[in-house]
Structure formats: structure tokens, C-alpha cells
PDB file of C-alpha atoms and ligand atoms in Angstrom:
ATOM      1  CA  MET A   8     -22.684   3.694  80.229  1.00 75.00           C
ATOM      2  CA  LYS A   9     -23.220   6.304  77.780  1.00 83.00           C
ATOM      3  CA  THR A  10     -26.865   7.575  77.270  1.00 86.00           C
ATOM      4  CA  LYS A  11     -27.935   6.950  73.609  1.00 92.00           C
ATOM      5  CA  LEU A  12     -29.879   9.795  71.918  1.00 95.00           C
ATOM      6  CA  CYS A  13     -30.938   9.998  68.364  1.00 97.00           C
ATOM      7  CA  PHE A  14     -31.006  13.477  66.716  1.00 96.00           C
ATOM      8  CA  ALA A  15     -33.476  13.735  63.807  1.00 95.00           C
ATOM      9  CA  THR A  16     -30.927  15.135  61.489  1.00 89.00           C
ATOM     10  CA  ASN A  17     -28.851  13.954  58.444  1.00 82.00           C
ATOM     11  CA  ASN A  18     -26.778  16.892  58.735  1.00 84.00           C
ATOM     12  CA  ALA A  19     -23.418  15.613  59.829  1.00 84.00           C
ATOM     13  CA  HIS A  20     -22.288  19.212  60.838  1.00 79.00           C
ATOM     14  CA  LYS A  21     -25.118  19.617  63.174  1.00 81.00           C
ATOM     15  CA  LEU A  22     -24.496  16.331  64.768  1.00 87.00           C
ATOM     16  CA  GLU A  23     -20.930  16.957  65.504  1.00 85.00           C
ATOM     17  CA  GLU A  24     -21.646  20.468  66.990  1.00 80.00           C
ATOM     18  CA  ILE A  25     -24.160  19.041  69.473  1.00 83.00           C
ATOM     19  CA  GLN A  26     -21.987  15.977  70.310  1.00 86.00           C
ATOM     20  CA  ALA A  27     -19.112  18.433  71.229  1.00 81.00           C
ATOM     21  CA  ILE A  28     -21.369  20.371  73.392  1.00 80.00           C
ATOM     22  CA  LEU A  29     -23.017  17.215  75.060  1.00 81.00           C
ATOM     23  CA  GLY A  30     -19.668  15.652  75.880  1.00 82.00           C
ATOM     24  CA  ASP A  31     -18.552  12.084  76.789  1.00 84.00           C
ATOM     25  CA  SER A  32     -21.730  11.018  78.733  1.00 84.00           C
ATOM     26  CA  PHE A  33     -24.092  10.908  75.695  1.00 87.00           C
ATOM     27  CA  GLU A  34     -23.659   9.084  72.410  1.00 92.00           C
ATOM     28  CA  LEU A  35     -25.657  10.854  69.729  1.00 93.00           C
ATOM     29  CA  LEU A  36     -27.082   8.738  66.899  1.00 95.00           C
ATOM     30  CA  SER A  37     -27.934  10.104  63.463  1.00 94.00           C
ATOM     31  CA  LEU A  38     -31.058   9.015  61.305  1.00 96.00           C
ATOM     32  CA  LYS A  39     -28.462   6.835  59.463  1.00 95.00           C
ATOM     33  CA  ASP A  40     -27.170   4.963  62.569  1.00 94.00           C
ATOM     34  CA  ILE A  41     -30.676   3.947  63.421  1.00 96.00           C
ATOM     35  CA  HIS A  42     -31.209   2.824  59.701  1.00 97.00           C
ATOM     36  CA  CYS A  43     -34.030   5.429  59.155  1.00 97.00           C
ATOM     37  CA  SER A  44     -33.876   6.754  55.452  1.00 96.00           C
ATOM     38  CA  GLU A  45     -37.466   7.876  54.933  1.00 95.00           C
ATOM     39  CA  GLU A  46     -38.493  11.391  55.013  1.00 93.00           C
ATOM     40  CA  LEU A  47     -39.823  12.361  58.429  1.00 95.00           C
ATOM     41  CA  PRO A  48     -43.393  13.693  58.548  1.00 94.00           C
ATOM     42  CA  GLU A  49     -43.595  17.529  58.941  1.00 92.00           C
ATOM     43  CA  THR A  50     -47.181  18.525  58.316  1.00 95.00           C
ATOM     44  CA  GLY A  51     -47.933  20.623  61.421  1.00 95.00           C
ATOM     45  CA  ASP A  52     -48.952  24.439  61.509  1.00 96.00           C
ATOM     46  CA  THR A  53     -46.363  25.376  64.019  1.00 97.00           C
ATOM     47  CA  LEU A  54     -42.740  24.806  64.757  1.00 98.00           C
ATOM     48  CA  GLU A  55     -43.899  23.067  68.148  1.00 98.00           C
ATOM     49  CA  ALA A  56     -46.073  20.609  66.074  1.00 98.00           C
ATOM     50  CA  ASN A  57     -43.572  19.824  63.427  1.00 97.00           C
ATOM     51  CA  SER A  58     -40.520  19.294  65.882  1.00 97.00           C
ATOM     52  CA  LEU A  59     -43.018  17.136  68.007  1.00 98.00           C
ATOM     53  CA  GLN A  60     -44.321  15.162  64.786  1.00 97.00           C
ATOM     54  CA  LYS A  61     -40.731  14.390  63.699  1.00 97.00           C
ATOM     55  CA  ALA A  62     -39.422  13.190  67.267  1.00 98.00           C
ATOM     56  CA  GLN A  63     -42.790  11.392  67.837  1.00 98.00           C
ATOM     57  CA  TYR A  64     -42.315   9.344  64.659  1.00 98.00           C
ATOM     58  CA  LEU A  65     -38.901   8.282  65.521  1.00 97.00           C
ATOM     59  CA  TYR A  66     -39.799   7.338  68.978  1.00 98.00           C
ATOM     60  CA  ASP A  67     -42.788   5.315  67.875  1.00 97.00           C
ATOM     61  CA  HIS A  68     -41.055   3.626  64.783  1.00 97.00           C
ATOM     62  CA  TYR A  69     -37.779   3.108  66.050  1.00 97.00           C
ATOM     63  CA  GLN A  70     -38.046   2.966  69.777  1.00 96.00           C
ATOM     64  CA  VAL A  71     -35.211   5.243  70.461  1.00 97.00           C
ATOM     65  CA  ASN A  72     -34.917   8.415  72.859  1.00 97.00           C
ATOM     66  CA  CYS A  73     -34.528  11.358  70.425  1.00 97.00           C
ATOM     67  CA  PHE A  74     -34.869  15.047  69.738  1.00 97.00           C
ATOM     68  CA  ALA A  75     -35.921  17.087  66.585  1.00 97.00           C
ATOM     69  CA  ASP A  76     -35.723  20.602  65.833  1.00 95.00           C
ATOM     70  CA  ASP A  77     -37.591  23.065  63.658  1.00 95.00           C
ATOM     71  CA  SER A  78     -36.821  26.796  63.000  1.00 95.00           C
ATOM     72  CA  GLY A  79     -38.387  29.677  61.036  1.00 97.00           C
ATOM     73  CA  LEU A  80     -38.365  33.370  60.583  1.00 98.00           C
ATOM     74  CA  GLU A  81     -41.283  35.356  62.049  1.00 98.00           C
ATOM     75  CA  VAL A  82     -42.113  38.700  60.773  1.00 98.00           C
ATOM     76  CA  HIS A  83     -44.274  40.937  62.948  1.00 98.00           C
ATOM     77  CA  ALA A  84     -45.846  42.842  60.154  1.00 98.00           C
ATOM     78  CA  LEU A  85     -46.866  39.700  58.191  1.00 98.00           C
ATOM     79  CA  GLY A  86     -48.629  38.215  61.325  1.00 97.00           C
ATOM     80  CA  GLY A  87     -45.732  35.721  62.113  1.00 97.00           C
ATOM     81  CA  GLU A  88     -45.137  34.784  58.477  1.00 97.00           C
ATOM     82  CA  PRO A  89     -43.292  33.017  56.828  1.00 98.00           C
ATOM     83  CA  GLY A  90     -42.909  31.125  60.241  1.00 97.00           C
ATOM     84  CA  VAL A  91     -43.245  27.393  59.826  1.00 97.00           C
ATOM     85  CA  ASP A  92     -43.168  27.937  55.979  1.00 96.00           C
ATOM     86  CA  SER A  93     -39.886  29.555  55.967  1.00 97.00           C
ATOM     87  CA  ALA A  94     -38.109  26.981  53.820  1.00 93.00           C
ATOM     88  CA  HIS A  95     -40.772  27.103  51.127  1.00 95.00           C
ATOM     89  CA  TYR A  96     -42.352  30.389  51.432  1.00 98.00           C
ATOM     90  CA  ALA A  97     -42.043  31.132  47.629  1.00 98.00           C
ATOM     91  CA  GLY A  98     -42.708  27.700  46.490  1.00 97.00           C
ATOM     92  CA  PRO A  99     -42.006  24.236  46.722  1.00 95.00           C
ATOM     93  CA  GLN A 100     -38.514  24.647  44.991  1.00 95.00           C
ATOM     94  CA  ARG A 101     -37.251  25.804  48.470  1.00 92.00           C
ATOM     95  CA  SER A 102     -35.011  28.399  46.825  1.00 95.00           C
ATOM     96  CA  HIS A 103     -33.447  30.603  49.520  1.00 95.00           C
ATOM     97  CA  ALA A 104     -33.198  33.462  46.756  1.00 97.00           C
ATOM     98  CA  ASP A 105     -36.927  33.349  45.909  1.00 98.00           C
ATOM     99  CA  ASN A 106     -37.826  33.158  49.577  1.00 98.00           C
ATOM    100  CA  VAL A 107     -35.803  36.292  50.286  1.00 98.00           C
ATOM    101  CA  ASN A 108     -37.082  38.355  47.356  1.00 98.00           C
ATOM    102  CA  LEU A 109     -40.642  37.352  48.159  1.00 98.00           C
ATOM    103  CA  LEU A 110     -40.289  38.600  51.715  1.00 98.00           C
ATOM    104  CA  LEU A 111     -38.687  41.798  50.798  1.00 98.00           C
ATOM    105  CA  LYS A 112     -41.657  42.332  48.262  1.00 98.00           C
ATOM    106  CA  ASN A 113     -44.348  41.519  50.951  1.00 98.00           C
ATOM    107  CA  LEU A 114     -42.580  43.955  53.473  1.00 98.00           C
ATOM    108  CA  SER A 115     -42.042  46.952  50.833  1.00 97.00           C
ATOM    109  CA  ASP A 116     -45.113  48.849  52.110  1.00 96.00           C
ATOM    110  CA  LYS A 117     -44.449  48.237  55.933  1.00 97.00           C
ATOM    111  CA  ASN A 118     -42.795  50.540  58.263  1.00 96.00           C
ATOM    112  CA  ASP A 119     -42.563  47.921  60.955  1.00 98.00           C
ATOM    113  CA  ARG A 120     -39.622  45.484  59.869  1.00 98.00           C
ATOM    114  CA  SER A 121     -39.196  43.841  63.269  1.00 98.00           C
ATOM    115  CA  ALA A 122     -38.821  39.958  63.025  1.00 98.00           C
ATOM    116  CA  GLN A 123     -37.418  37.038  65.042  1.00 98.00           C
ATOM    117  CA  PHE A 124     -35.876  33.604  64.245  1.00 98.00           C
ATOM    118  CA  ARG A 125     -37.287  30.996  66.481  1.00 98.00           C
ATOM    119  CA  THR A 126     -36.328  27.236  67.032  1.00 97.00           C
ATOM    120  CA  VAL A 127     -38.248  24.685  68.793  1.00 98.00           C
ATOM    121  CA  ILE A 128     -36.723  21.354  69.895  1.00 97.00           C
ATOM    122  CA  THR A 129     -38.718  18.409  71.179  1.00 98.00           C
ATOM    123  CA  LEU A 130     -37.004  15.736  73.291  1.00 98.00           C
ATOM    124  CA  ILE A 131     -38.694  12.491  73.831  1.00 98.00           C
ATOM    125  CA  GLN A 132     -36.770  10.362  76.743  1.00 97.00           C
ATOM    126  CA  ASN A 133     -38.669   7.350  77.848  1.00 96.00           C
ATOM    127  CA  GLY A 134     -42.077   8.712  76.665  1.00 96.00           C
ATOM    128  CA  LYS A 135     -41.550  11.850  78.467  1.00 98.00           C
ATOM    129  CA  ILE A 136     -41.863  14.973  76.174  1.00 98.00           C
ATOM    130  CA  SER A 137     -40.070  18.090  76.634  1.00 98.00           C
ATOM    131  CA  GLN A 138     -39.799  21.270  74.533  1.00 98.00           C
ATOM    132  CA  PHE A 139     -37.089  24.179  74.337  1.00 98.00           C
ATOM    133  CA  GLU A 140     -37.368  27.433  72.507  1.00 98.00           C
ATOM    134  CA  GLY A 141     -34.784  29.679  71.319  1.00 98.00           C
ATOM    135  CA  ILE A 142     -35.272  33.183  70.059  1.00 98.00           C
ATOM    136  CA  ILE A 143     -33.306  36.013  68.410  1.00 98.00           C
ATOM    137  CA  LYS A 144     -35.036  39.427  67.670  1.00 98.00           C
ATOM    138  CA  GLY A 145     -33.842  41.705  64.914  1.00 98.00           C
ATOM    139  CA  GLN A 146     -34.969  43.621  61.889  1.00 98.00           C
ATOM    140  CA  ILE A 147     -35.229  42.909  58.320  1.00 98.00           C
ATOM    141  CA  ILE A 148     -33.119  45.340  56.159  1.00 98.00           C
ATOM    142  CA  THR A 149     -34.141  46.515  52.654  1.00 97.00           C
ATOM    143  CA  ASP A 150     -31.108  45.027  50.663  1.00 96.00           C
ATOM    144  CA  LEU A 151     -29.152  41.862  50.937  1.00 98.00           C
ATOM    145  CA  ARG A 152     -25.779  42.189  52.798  1.00 98.00           C
ATOM    146  CA  GLY A 153     -23.175  39.569  53.311  1.00 98.00           C
ATOM    147  CA  SER A 154     -22.342  35.990  51.874  1.00 95.00           C
ATOM    148  CA  ALA A 155     -22.273  33.904  54.987  1.00 93.00           C
ATOM    149  CA  GLY A 156     -24.720  31.658  56.427  1.00 89.00           C
ATOM    150  CA  PHE A 157     -27.936  30.584  54.536  1.00 92.00           C
ATOM    151  CA  GLY A 158     -31.748  31.439  54.093  1.00 95.00           C
ATOM    152  CA  TYR A 159     -32.813  34.784  55.271  1.00 97.00           C
ATOM    153  CA  ASP A 160     -29.480  35.603  56.868  1.00 96.00           C
ATOM    154  CA  PRO A 161     -28.463  38.335  54.405  1.00 98.00           C
ATOM    155  CA  ILE A 162     -31.511  40.604  55.343  1.00 98.00           C
ATOM    156  CA  PHE A 163     -31.685  39.778  59.154  1.00 98.00           C
ATOM    157  CA  VAL A 164     -29.855  42.227  61.651  1.00 98.00           C
ATOM    158  CA  PRO A 165     -29.861  40.899  65.102  1.00 98.00           C
ATOM    159  CA  GLU A 166     -30.852  43.324  67.810  1.00 98.00           C
ATOM    160  CA  GLY A 167     -27.850  45.347  69.270  1.00 98.00           C
ATOM    161  CA  TYR A 168     -25.838  44.591  65.976  1.00 98.00           C
ATOM    162  CA  THR A 169     -24.980  46.418  62.808  1.00 98.00           C
ATOM    163  CA  ALA A 170     -24.217  43.442  60.984  1.00 98.00           C
ATOM    164  CA  THR A 171     -26.508  40.973  59.183  1.00 98.00           C
ATOM    165  CA  PHE A 172     -26.251  37.332  60.044  1.00 96.00           C
ATOM    166  CA  ALA A 173     -24.557  36.793  56.772  1.00 96.00           C
ATOM    167  CA  GLU A 174     -21.936  39.176  57.535  1.00 98.00           C
ATOM    168  CA  MET A 175     -20.971  37.423  60.757  1.00 95.00           C
ATOM    169  CA  SER A 176     -18.654  34.344  61.117  1.00 92.00           C
ATOM    170  CA  LEU A 177     -20.252  31.053  61.945  1.00 86.00           C
ATOM    171  CA  THR A 178     -18.608  31.425  65.413  1.00 87.00           C
ATOM    172  CA  GLU A 179     -20.190  34.746  65.874  1.00 92.00           C
ATOM    173  CA  LYS A 180     -23.671  33.776  64.734  1.00 93.00           C
ATOM    174  CA  GLY A 181     -23.318  30.459  66.661  1.00 89.00           C
ATOM    175  CA  LYS A 182     -23.091  32.564  69.954  1.00 90.00           C
ATOM    176  CA  ILE A 183     -26.489  34.305  69.563  1.00 95.00           C
ATOM    177  CA  SER A 184     -28.556  32.464  67.098  1.00 94.00           C
ATOM    178  CA  HIS A 185     -32.128  31.119  67.977  1.00 95.00           C
ATOM    179  CA  ARG A 186     -30.601  27.629  67.409  1.00 92.00           C
ATOM    180  CA  ALA A 187     -27.658  27.909  69.515  1.00 92.00           C
ATOM    181  CA  ARG A 188     -30.172  29.206  72.423  1.00 95.00           C
ATOM    182  CA  ALA A 189     -32.611  26.498  72.100  1.00 95.00           C
ATOM    183  CA  PHE A 190     -29.734  23.781  72.081  1.00 92.00           C
ATOM    184  CA  GLY A 191     -28.183  25.556  75.064  1.00 92.00           C
ATOM    185  CA  LYS A 192     -31.458  25.036  76.926  1.00 96.00           C
ATOM    186  CA  LEU A 193     -31.574  21.202  75.764  1.00 94.00           C
ATOM    187  CA  VAL A 194     -28.008  20.677  76.945  1.00 90.00           C
ATOM    188  CA  ALA A 195     -28.723  22.335  80.289  1.00 92.00           C
ATOM    189  CA  PHE A 196     -31.683  20.137  80.739  1.00 95.00           C
ATOM    190  CA  LEU A 197     -29.766  16.860  79.753  1.00 90.00           C
ATOM    191  CA  ASP A 198     -26.679  17.791  82.081  1.00 80.00           C
TER     192      ASP A 198
HETATM  193  P1  LIG B 227     -33.647  20.591  57.930  1.00 59.40           P
HETATM  194  O1  LIG B 227     -35.130  20.443  58.221  1.00 59.40           O
HETATM  195  O2  LIG B 227     -33.253  19.561  56.836  1.00 59.40           O
HETATM  196  O3  LIG B 227     -32.757  20.625  59.061  1.00 59.40           O
HETATM  197  P2  LIG B 227     -34.451  23.098  56.990  1.00 59.40           P
HETATM  198  O4  LIG B 227     -33.887  24.109  55.991  1.00 59.40           O
HETATM  199  O5  LIG B 227     -35.833  22.829  57.058  1.00 59.40           O
HETATM  200  O6  LIG B 227     -33.454  21.904  57.066  1.00 59.40           O
HETATM  201  P3  LIG B 227     -34.681  24.712  59.628  1.00 59.40           P
HETATM  202  O7  LIG B 227     -35.927  23.950  60.001  1.00 59.40           O
HETATM  203  O8  LIG B 227     -33.709  24.900  60.730  1.00 59.40           O
HETATM  204  O9  LIG B 227     -34.000  23.920  58.405  1.00 59.40           O
HETATM  205  O10 LIG B 227     -35.270  25.985  59.017  1.00 59.40           O
HETATM  206  C1  LIG B 227     -36.134  26.208  58.079  1.00 59.40           C
HETATM  207  C2  LIG B 227     -36.150  27.325  57.365  1.00 59.40           C
HETATM  208  O11 LIG B 227     -35.932  28.535  58.063  1.00 59.40           O
HETATM  209  C3  LIG B 227     -34.710  27.380  56.552  1.00 59.40           C
HETATM  210  O12 LIG B 227     -34.908  26.749  55.183  1.00 59.40           O
HETATM  211  C4  LIG B 227     -34.605  28.737  56.441  1.00 59.40           C
HETATM  212  O13 LIG B 227     -35.311  29.318  55.380  1.00 59.40           O
HETATM  213  C5  LIG B 227     -35.209  29.510  57.759  1.00 59.40           C
HETATM  214  N1  LIG B 227     -34.003  29.528  58.554  1.00 59.40           N
HETATM  215  C6  LIG B 227     -33.917  28.819  59.918  1.00 59.40           C
HETATM  216  N2  LIG B 227     -32.841  29.118  60.454  1.00 59.40           N
HETATM  217  C7  LIG B 227     -32.316  30.046  59.681  1.00 59.40           C
HETATM  218  C8  LIG B 227     -31.128  30.742  59.942  1.00 59.40           C
HETATM  219  O14 LIG B 227     -30.138  30.661  60.969  1.00 59.40           O
HETATM  220  N3  LIG B 227     -30.662  31.805  59.083  1.00 59.40           N
HETATM  221  C9  LIG B 227     -31.472  31.983  57.991  1.00 59.40           C
HETATM  222  N4  LIG B 227     -32.591  31.136  57.701  1.00 59.40           N
HETATM  223  C10 LIG B 227     -32.954  30.394  58.608  1.00 59.40           C
END
């Protein structure tokens, strides 16, 4: 029998991608599949707390084994900001362009432009909690380059590369990204 696991996302693309990696022994359920239409709580101060909060909510309210992810960009010279606030760094409008502009402004007088994208996944299986982390280190450049991807991709150049994430194909970014690394660990654990 297939092991059922709910992924705390409404993003069909993310779901499909993970289902393909996990293969036939797992059946991934979306929030829609378990009839969860409310916004999941995300009020923690860290990526760890937020992904745990989302997974715990599903486990408690829907009695399903599940996992949830949370990601952010951590900039060294800004003490790890925007971090958990990455999506709404410049305000509640959650505009990627506003966020990028504010980050460039806040970094304009700094020499150290090192940063990392980080993803934390929390898995809850029969009450047992496990967390998986994925990191990609890099540099924040001064001007935007490229049009692929989303968020801070046009200003992030991963270590060992000259292209920004927004200048890479989805496949290329998907091989090295924070998200891919965290999901790789989750999949290895489930296998
Ligand atoms: P969901 O929670 O609905 O999945 P989200 O936008 O909050 O959407 P994440 O938790 O994955 O998605 O990421 C939070 C923010 O961190 C995101 O809005 C971006 O600003 C930034 N971010 C995360 N991963 C990124 C990536 O691969 N490239 C660029 N920015 C990223």
C-alpha cells in the first residue's frame, strides 16, 4: 500500500515535482486533497518555527502525516535579514520588486555582500518530528540581472557561478538550490 503524505502547499508545480522524486511508494496529498482551505499559521521568528507551525497545524487539525517548507534569503551584513521576513521585507504588499530594491538600498554602504538562501522542511510522521535544511551560499550583486525565477533571484549569484539565479534555467537552478538540497534530504530520509 502507498504511504500517504500531505505537503503543505497549494502550488501544483511544487507538488508534482516532489511526487516525481518520491516515486510510486508515496502518494502526495495537497491541501486541497485534504479539504484544507484556510491560511496556515506562520507567525514564528525563524524558518524552523514557521515550517514546524504549518506542519503541526495540519497534523493536529487533519490527522495526516505531512511536511511543510519555509525559505528565505539571509544576508550576512544585515545580521541574517530579511530571513523569515523575505516575502514581505518591504511591506505587506509582498512585492518582489520592492523587496529587491529595499535590500539593495540597505546594502549600498556595505562591503560584505555575502548571503545565503536557506530552506527548512518539517516532516511529521505518526507524531515524530524531523527537520531538513538546505543552503546555497552566494553574493548579492548591485544591479538586477536575468528574468527567470522569482523573488531575489536577479541579485543572487551562487558561489562558484557567474550567472544569477534569474539567468539560470529552472533545471540548472533546481540542481543546486536551497530548496532542492532540503528536499533531497527529505527524500533520502523517506527512502
Ligand atoms: P509559499 O509559502 O506560498 O510557498 P512563499 O513566497 O512564502 O510562498 P517561500 O517560503 O519558499 O515561498 O519563500 C519566502 C520568500 O523568500 C519568497 O517570497 C522570496 O522572497 C524568498 N525566496 C525563497 N526562495 C527563493 C528563491 O529560490 N529565489 C528567490 N527568492 C526566494
